[in-house]
Amino acid sequence: MGKGFFISKTVGVVGIVLGVGAVSTIIALSVVYSQEKAKNLEVSPTKPPTTTTTSTGAPATTEPSNEQWHKYRLPDTLLPESYEVTLWPRLEKDATSGLYIFTGGSEVTFRCVKETDLILIHSNKLNFTKGANGHLATLTGLDGSSPPAITQSWLEVRTQFLVVKLDGNLKADQRYVLHTQFTGELADDLGGFYRSVYMEDGVEKVVATTQMQPTDARKAFPCFDEPAMKAIFNITLIHPRDRVALSNMEEIAAKNITIDGIEVTETKFAPTPRMSTYLLAFIVSDYTSIGMMAGDVQIRIFARRKAIAAGQGEYALNVTGPILKYFERYYSAPYPLKKSDQIALPDFNAGAMENWGLITYRETALLYDPAFSSNANKERIATIIGHELAHMWFGNLVTLKWWNDLWLNEGFASYVEYLGADDAEPSWGVKDLIVLGDVHRVFAVDALASSHPLSSKEEEIQRPEQISELFDAISYSKGASVLRMLSSFLTEEVFVQGLSTYLNTFAYNNTVYTDLWDHLQAAVEKTGSTNKLPPNSRVHDVMNRWVLQMGFPVVSIDATTGSLSQQHFLLDPDSVVDRPSEFNYEWFVPITWQKSGTQGTAFWLLDKTATNNDLKVTGDQWVLANLNVTGFYRVKYDDANYAKLLNQLTIDHTVIPVINRAQLIDDAFNLARAKHVLTTLALDMTKYLKAETEYMPWESALDNLDFFYLMFDRSEIYGLLQAYIKGQVEPLFNYYQTMTEMWTKVPDGHTDQYNQVNALRMACSTGISACTQLVQTWYKAWMANPANNPIHPNLRSTVYCSAIAAGGVQEWDHGWKMFQSATIATEADKLRSSLACASQPWLLNRYLEYTLNATLIRKQDATSTIVYIANNVVGQPLAWDFMRANWAYIFNEYGGGSFSFSNLINGVTKRFSTEFELQQLQQFKKDNAHVGFGSGTLAVEQSIERTQANIKWLKENKDNVEKWLKQFSP
Ligand SMILES: *[C@@H]1O[C@H](CO)[C@@H](O)[C@H](O)[C@H]1NC(C)=O
Ligand SMILES: *[C@@H]1O[C@H](CO)[C@@H](O)[C@H](O)[C@H]1NC(C)=O
Ligand SMILES: *[C@@H]1O[C@H](CO)[C@@H](O)[C@H](O)[C@H]1NC(C)=O
Ligand SMILES: [Zn+2]
């Protein structure tokens, strides 16, 4: 799945507050699904299942016991071979039930591998129609065998099984077919087979679509819903004659038929290859498409008619072919299917989903319109397409056996998405941006004592909500970071060779993560590259230390003696690590380095301490380590080396590679938080920014200063901080003013365009009057002529936000009107975030009320909108009051699917830094204990921990920061 709750740095900018804060980047991805409800059921296991009306002979008790059906995993008795599934989604409300529903029938052919008198097959929220035998299913034998009779059949709600008991054993090596007929709700819950709704020409249109990963295929039809239960799927969809039906494979037959007097079309799709259930997709819509051939592969982009007519699918169509071809070369394996459809959905929970042959996206992640979309939107589209296409092989063709290895699947795609995007857009330099987008982001999370290792034990991941919890920053971003490190020290050439044999060996099958290490090790040996690894070590030995223990090291280098050491890096030095590690929190660390611009020979730090005399410096020489941050570690230097590096930054910062300039800043700020260095050293690192024009160092500094803003924007230090930043950013603002000829031109470079946004954002938020005037003039011109927006798409988030912050109800209402009439989701998103920048409390309160009205703010956007409001210093207390007042309602109404409680709780409380706020938070926890916090349970704990840490940090740093700012503010 693509990253979920994705706030693109330049898109999600809000108000005076910058980007996403360091510790607050605990970006649990918004994959909540319906596990909240499942969990609720679990706390009251005695509650009778709601399906008693359709169960026949269910055991009297549903108390958890040792029975197979009370366990979450499938037994090892049966293996599916193929399914014949017919589904008929109704795009209009069912007259009798008042629900949107779908009906279906399924026949699954399975082989018995161990004798058993029990059939367990996943099923969730489906109502079954009894067969002629009076049971929820019927069974037939293949190959001339006659099956035992069904004696009992019922649904286990908690473990999500259809249970079928037989009066005799199924025989090993015999094949059987289980037939079922069922009805399900086509709910707007974003999971399983669900409905998405949009308006077109005043008419409401319903799309029936799917999101199966991880465990919701069982909500669409009964299936062996585990990734290793690969099978062939023959899918048939029944749909209105004027709608298109899509599935993973190409259509092979369509015929017009009449069922119960209803005229419909029956569309059949080619049988799939052997694949996992979580990758299935079925969609019925009124969409159109554009397409082209990339070699033998048909590529199509589907979207709302108006979006396609406006050309919004063109960009995606144009990059897909090249990226697909790139991955074919990269993997040395042809694309496994005949077609590759990609479709943009108005309601979609994650960013995108890699269904084999039919990838689903949020509209913002696929549709591009140069009149509305920024370069950040464009980059997101290219990278997310890269991510999903990468999965077509890695994940889909070869699939991890169980969800505990999810990190390898998602980490891999999150790494190579940059390679794919880079191939499509080579001028962007997008590969460097992984350092900001993934490495820095996850450093913040993985430095907490409450982090977790990449790899989980299979037996620890059982329940659907445990699976969902794995879709987090660790799996995606740390996974990507350590694979990039691996590829870097092995060299890309060796890495892709191992990858290719891995994919070709395990095609259409399942693996565990060590299978990849085996193939990489074989590639190392075959290419004579053992010198890329530590002496007498295998790939496994190095990677175990990064995969099996949480966290990462800070490497301390003393350049006066050449000694170095490593230590588990913890953001809060007082935090207690109670998770044991067989490697004692030591790592095999690849050290790359240079001395005053001259590259040295890379080596391994294998122990807690070591000495390398090459690192010793004399005179003005300085040492810099972890070049381009290819290693997943932070670096700390001795004071003298820091002084020389600072001096180098002041005299000529370009001698230090741009990624490392960003890194020096990020390391210094985080080392200061962890009390390895003084906070004033971190601030010292920002002094040279007066002369810096590159995006990465600026972005890194602003990300880190965000924490200072959060801590100080309600205190007397705010004025000093603003004055200092204003002085630093003024030259950058002037630089862009000149480069763009008074803001009439767009900078050429991709990252220059990003940094232009930073310049404008910071200049306006620190009150540089040329900036505020500029944005207000633009916005006023737009208000006067709404059909003609003079603001360049790259700058819209920032300009809207600044203008709405400085304006009143008229500016806000204009923004709201434009939001409601936006014809492309990216424009709507920019407005939605900017509307949170208002400075009048009543406007923000009104906006908060809108978030719980799905006709005003889509459910998928509710959490992020509340968090946007909380990012605004004026909105923060309002959002907190709102969340507290409405908790029970939010929890019950938005419990399933779309609502990310952990983002909400972390987002609303990240500014907390007083004893009073801590008390309020603890009270909130107490008051709502009976309601629960669902997927936000951990976030409540993290918020309390973070508030305590903030209180401590303020106590220790306030005076020093004030003194420093007084000295260096103009
Ligand atoms: C699915 O289609 C394939 C190929 O046509 C066929 O071999 C298989 O038996 C079908 N499966 C079922 C359950 O009908
Ligand atoms: C399934 O059955 C339950 C219990 O009778 C009912 O409340 C629900 O509406 C049914 N769902 C559908 C989609 O028919
Ligand atoms: C089904 O009917 C529709 C119009 O009612 C027509 O456009 C379509 O071509 C027909 N399809 C087939 C397969 O006959
Ligand atoms: Zn993914």
mmCIF file of N, CA, C and O in Angstrom, residues 828-875:
data_model
loop_
_atom_site.group_PDB
_atom_site.id
_atom_site.type_symbol
_atom_site.label_atom_id
_atom_site.label_comp_id
_atom_site.label_asym_id
_atom_site.label_seq_id
_atom_site.Cartn_x
_atom_site.Cartn_y
_atom_site.Cartn_z
ATOM 1 N N ALA A 828 -8.549 21.137 -3.995
ATOM 2 C CA ALA A 828 -9.393 21.066 -2.799
ATOM 3 C C ALA A 828 -8.537 20.840 -1.554
ATOM 4 O O ALA A 828 -8.755 21.469 -0.520
ATOM 5 N N ASP A 829 -7.523 19.989 -1.670
ATOM 6 C CA ASP A 829 -6.661 19.725 -0.521
ATOM 7 C C ASP A 829 -5.885 20.956 -0.085
ATOM 8 O O ASP A 829 -5.680 21.196 1.101
ATOM 9 N N LYS A 830 -5.409 21.722 -1.059
ATOM 10 C CA LYS A 830 -4.658 22.939 -0.715
ATOM 11 C C LYS A 830 -5.564 23.896 0.045
ATOM 12 O O LYS A 830 -5.157 24.522 1.023
ATOM 13 N N LEU A 831 -6.787 24.028 -0.418
ATOM 14 C CA LEU A 831 -7.724 24.924 0.255
ATOM 15 C C LEU A 831 -8.097 24.381 1.626
ATOM 16 O O LEU A 831 -8.179 25.121 2.605
ATOM 17 N N ARG A 832 -8.295 23.087 1.692
ATOM 18 C CA ARG A 832 -8.707 22.485 2.963
ATOM 19 C C ARG A 832 -7.666 22.732 4.043
ATOM 20 O O ARG A 832 -7.995 23.060 5.183
ATOM 21 N N SER A 833 -6.382 22.603 3.695
ATOM 22 C CA SER A 833 -5.360 22.863 4.706
ATOM 23 C C SER A 833 -5.267 24.360 5.005
ATOM 24 O O SER A 833 -5.080 24.762 6.143
ATOM 25 N N SER A 834 -5.431 25.193 3.987
ATOM 26 C CA SER A 834 -5.276 26.636 4.208
ATOM 27 C C SER A 834 -6.408 27.230 5.029
ATOM 28 O O SER A 834 -6.202 28.207 5.747
ATOM 29 N N LEU A 835 -7.573 26.664 4.924
ATOM 30 C CA LEU A 835 -8.706 27.183 5.688
ATOM 31 C C LEU A 835 -8.448 27.053 7.192
ATOM 32 O O LEU A 835 -9.052 27.751 8.001
ATOM 33 N N ALA A 836 -7.525 26.183 7.546
ATOM 34 C CA ALA A 836 -7.176 26.015 8.955
ATOM 35 C C ALA A 836 -6.241 27.111 9.446
ATOM 36 O O ALA A 836 -5.901 27.174 10.620
ATOM 37 N N CYS A 837 -5.807 27.984 8.552
ATOM 38 C CA CYS A 837 -4.853 29.032 8.933
ATOM 39 C C CYS A 837 -5.537 30.269 9.489
ATOM 40 O O CYS A 837 -4.874 31.210 9.916
ATOM 41 N N ALA A 838 -6.874 30.304 9.471
ATOM 42 C CA ALA A 838 -7.599 31.487 9.940
ATOM 43 C C ALA A 838 -7.121 31.873 11.330
ATOM 44 O O ALA A 838 -6.714 31.023 12.125
ATOM 45 N N SER A 839 -7.181 33.160 11.635
ATOM 46 C CA SER A 839 -6.747 33.552 12.976
ATOM 47 C C SER A 839 -7.911 33.925 13.875
ATOM 48 O O SER A 839 -7.706 34.288 15.021
ATOM 49 N N GLN A 840 -9.141 33.858 13.347
ATOM 50 C CA GLN A 840 -10.279 34.166 14.207
ATOM 51 C C GLN A 840 -10.896 32.861 14.735
ATOM 52 O O GLN A 840 -11.304 31.996 13.967
ATOM 53 N N PRO A 841 -10.978 32.758 16.072
ATOM 54 C CA PRO A 841 -11.459 31.509 16.677
ATOM 55 C C PRO A 841 -12.819 31.062 16.157
ATOM 56 O O PRO A 841 -13.041 29.868 15.948
ATOM 57 N N TRP A 842 -13.717 31.979 15.926
ATOM 58 C CA TRP A 842 -15.055 31.517 15.511
ATOM 59 C C TRP A 842 -15.007 30.848 14.148
ATOM 60 O O TRP A 842 -15.737 29.880 13.890
ATOM 61 N N LEU A 843 -14.131 31.319 13.279
ATOM 62 C CA LEU A 843 -14.006 30.681 11.966
ATOM 63 C C LEU A 843 -13.460 29.261 12.126
ATOM 64 O O LEU A 843 -13.903 28.329 11.460
ATOM 65 N N LEU A 844 -12.514 29.138 13.030
ATOM 66 C CA LEU A 844 -11.912 27.821 13.239
ATOM 67 C C LEU A 844 -12.899 26.874 13.908
ATOM 68 O O LEU A 844 -12.962 25.695 13.570
ATOM 69 N N ASN A 845 -13.679 27.396 14.838
ATOM 70 C CA ASN A 845 -14.684 26.543 15.481
ATOM 71 C C ASN A 845 -15.741 26.077 14.488
ATOM 72 O O ASN A 845 -16.159 24.922 14.501
ATOM 73 N N ARG A 846 -16.126 26.984 13.621
ATOM 74 C CA ARG A 846 -17.114 26.598 12.624
ATOM 75 C C ARG A 846 -16.525 25.505 11.725
ATOM 76 O O ARG A 846 -17.171 24.515 11.390
ATOM 77 N N TYR A 847 -15.255 25.704 11.365
ATOM 78 C CA TYR A 847 -14.583 24.724 10.497
ATOM 79 C C TYR A 847 -14.489 23.366 11.199
ATOM 80 O O TYR A 847 -14.691 22.313 10.582
ATOM 81 N N LEU A 848 -14.216 23.387 12.490
ATOM 82 C CA LEU A 848 -14.155 22.130 13.244
ATOM 83 C C LEU A 848 -15.490 21.387 13.166
ATOM 84 O O LEU A 848 -15.525 20.166 12.997
ATOM 85 N N GLU A 849 -16.580 22.140 13.301
ATOM 86 C CA GLU A 849 -17.894 21.491 13.209
ATOM 87 C C GLU A 849 -18.080 20.821 11.838
ATOM 88 O O GLU A 849 -18.669 19.750 11.733
ATOM 89 N N TYR A 850 -17.571 21.455 10.812
ATOM 90 C CA TYR A 850 -17.710 20.893 9.465
ATOM 91 C C TYR A 850 -17.050 19.513 9.347
ATOM 92 O O TYR A 850 -17.453 18.690 8.534
ATOM 93 N N THR A 851 -15.997 19.288 10.135
ATOM 94 C CA THR A 851 -15.229 18.049 9.948
ATOM 95 C C THR A 851 -16.043 16.800 10.275
ATOM 96 O O THR A 851 -15.695 15.714 9.844
ATOM 97 N N LEU A 852 -17.091 16.961 11.063
ATOM 98 C CA LEU A 852 -17.884 15.772 11.400
ATOM 99 C C LEU A 852 -19.142 15.659 10.553
ATOM 100 O O LEU A 852 -20.019 14.856 10.815
ATOM 101 N N ASN A 853 -19.187 16.459 9.508
ATOM 102 C CA ASN A 853 -20.300 16.379 8.580
ATOM 103 C C ASN A 853 -19.756 15.892 7.235
ATOM 104 O O ASN A 853 -19.121 16.639 6.494
ATOM 105 N N ALA A 854 -20.010 14.601 6.956
ATOM 106 C CA ALA A 854 -19.358 13.978 5.796
ATOM 107 C C ALA A 854 -19.776 14.615 4.467
ATOM 108 O O ALA A 854 -19.095 14.436 3.458
ATOM 109 N N THR A 855 -20.864 15.376 4.463
ATOM 110 C CA THR A 855 -21.237 16.039 3.207
ATOM 111 C C THR A 855 -20.384 17.294 2.988
ATOM 112 O O THR A 855 -20.316 17.819 1.888
ATOM 113 N N LEU A 856 -19.746 17.777 4.039
ATOM 114 C CA LEU A 856 -18.880 18.955 3.904
ATOM 115 C C LEU A 856 -17.410 18.564 3.783
ATOM 116 O O LEU A 856 -16.677 19.085 2.951
ATOM 117 N N ILE A 857 -16.975 17.663 4.662
ATOM 118 C CA ILE A 857 -15.586 17.163 4.638
ATOM 119 C C ILE A 857 -15.672 15.650 4.536
ATOM 120 O O ILE A 857 -16.266 15.000 5.410
ATOM 121 N N ARG A 858 -15.075 15.089 3.495
ATOM 122 C CA ARG A 858 -15.100 13.642 3.333
ATOM 123 C C ARG A 858 -14.503 12.958 4.557
ATOM 124 O O ARG A 858 -13.549 13.454 5.136
ATOM 125 N N LYS A 859 -15.079 11.786 4.867
ATOM 126 C CA LYS A 859 -14.598 11.061 6.040
ATOM 127 C C LYS A 859 -13.082 10.851 6.000
ATOM 128 O O LYS A 859 -12.398 10.965 6.997
ATOM 129 N N GLN A 860 -12.579 10.532 4.799
ATOM 130 C CA GLN A 860 -11.146 10.258 4.679
ATOM 131 C C GLN A 860 -10.307 11.473 5.078
ATOM 132 O O GLN A 860 -9.129 11.354 5.357
ATOM 133 N N ASP A 861 -10.903 12.674 5.072
ATOM 134 C CA ASP A 861 -10.154 13.904 5.324
ATOM 135 C C ASP A 861 -10.409 14.502 6.693
ATOM 136 O O ASP A 861 -9.830 15.534 7.039
ATOM 137 N N ALA A 862 -11.286 13.875 7.472
ATOM 138 C CA ALA A 862 -11.680 14.483 8.739
ATOM 139 C C ALA A 862 -10.490 14.620 9.698
ATOM 140 O O ALA A 862 -10.220 15.704 10.204
ATOM 141 N N THR A 863 -9.756 13.536 9.913
ATOM 142 C CA THR A 863 -8.629 13.600 10.847
ATOM 143 C C THR A 863 -7.644 14.666 10.464
ATOM 144 O O THR A 863 -7.240 15.480 11.286
ATOM 145 N N SER A 864 -7.231 14.665 9.218
ATOM 146 C CA SER A 864 -6.157 15.591 8.851
ATOM 147 C C SER A 864 -6.643 17.027 8.965
ATOM 148 O O SER A 864 -5.870 17.919 9.316
ATOM 149 N N THR A 865 -7.924 17.278 8.724
ATOM 150 C CA THR A 865 -8.418 18.646 8.847
ATOM 151 C C THR A 865 -8.352 19.121 10.300
ATOM 152 O O THR A 865 -7.911 20.242 10.582
ATOM 153 N N ILE A 866 -8.750 18.261 11.213
ATOM 154 C CA ILE A 866 -8.677 18.640 12.631
ATOM 155 C C ILE A 866 -7.215 18.887 13.028
ATOM 156 O O ILE A 866 -6.908 19.839 13.733
ATOM 157 N N VAL A 867 -6.326 18.046 12.514
ATOM 158 C CA VAL A 867 -4.915 18.229 12.848
ATOM 159 C C VAL A 867 -4.377 19.531 12.236
ATOM 160 O O VAL A 867 -3.593 20.240 12.867
ATOM 161 N N TYR A 868 -4.794 19.856 11.028
ATOM 162 C CA TYR A 868 -4.389 21.135 10.441
ATOM 163 C C TYR A 868 -4.783 22.288 11.360
ATOM 164 O O TYR A 868 -4.024 23.219 11.594
ATOM 165 N N ILE A 869 -6.006 22.211 11.892
ATOM 166 C CA ILE A 869 -6.488 23.292 12.753
ATOM 167 C C ILE A 869 -5.660 23.352 14.028
ATOM 168 O O ILE A 869 -5.306 24.429 14.508
ATOM 169 N N ALA A 870 -5.303 22.177 14.541
ATOM 170 C CA ALA A 870 -4.499 22.147 15.761
ATOM 171 C C ALA A 870 -3.079 22.658 15.522
ATOM 172 O O ALA A 870 -2.426 23.153 16.435
ATOM 173 N N ASN A 871 -2.606 22.559 14.302
ATOM 174 C CA ASN A 871 -1.269 23.076 14.001
ATOM 175 C C ASN A 871 -1.212 24.593 14.156
ATOM 176 O O ASN A 871 -0.164 25.158 14.440
ATOM 177 N N ASN A 872 -2.320 25.229 13.930
ATOM 178 C CA ASN A 872 -2.432 26.667 14.068
ATOM 179 C C ASN A 872 -2.482 26.990 15.562
ATOM 180 O O ASN A 872 -3.294 26.445 16.296
ATOM 181 N N VAL A 873 -1.632 27.892 16.003
ATOM 182 C CA VAL A 873 -1.552 28.171 17.444
ATOM 183 C C VAL A 873 -2.887 28.660 17.991
ATOM 184 O O VAL A 873 -3.246 28.377 19.138
ATOM 185 N N VAL A 874 -3.669 29.334 17.179
ATOM 186 C CA VAL A 874 -4.991 29.780 17.619
ATOM 187 C C VAL A 874 -5.960 28.597 17.668
ATOM 188 O O VAL A 874 -6.816 28.500 18.546
ATOM 189 N N GLY A 875 -5.809 27.685 16.728
ATOM 190 C CA GLY A 875 -6.734 26.568 16.635
ATOM 191 C C GLY A 875 -6.456 25.462 17.634
ATOM 192 O O GLY A 875 -7.341 24.664 17.965
#
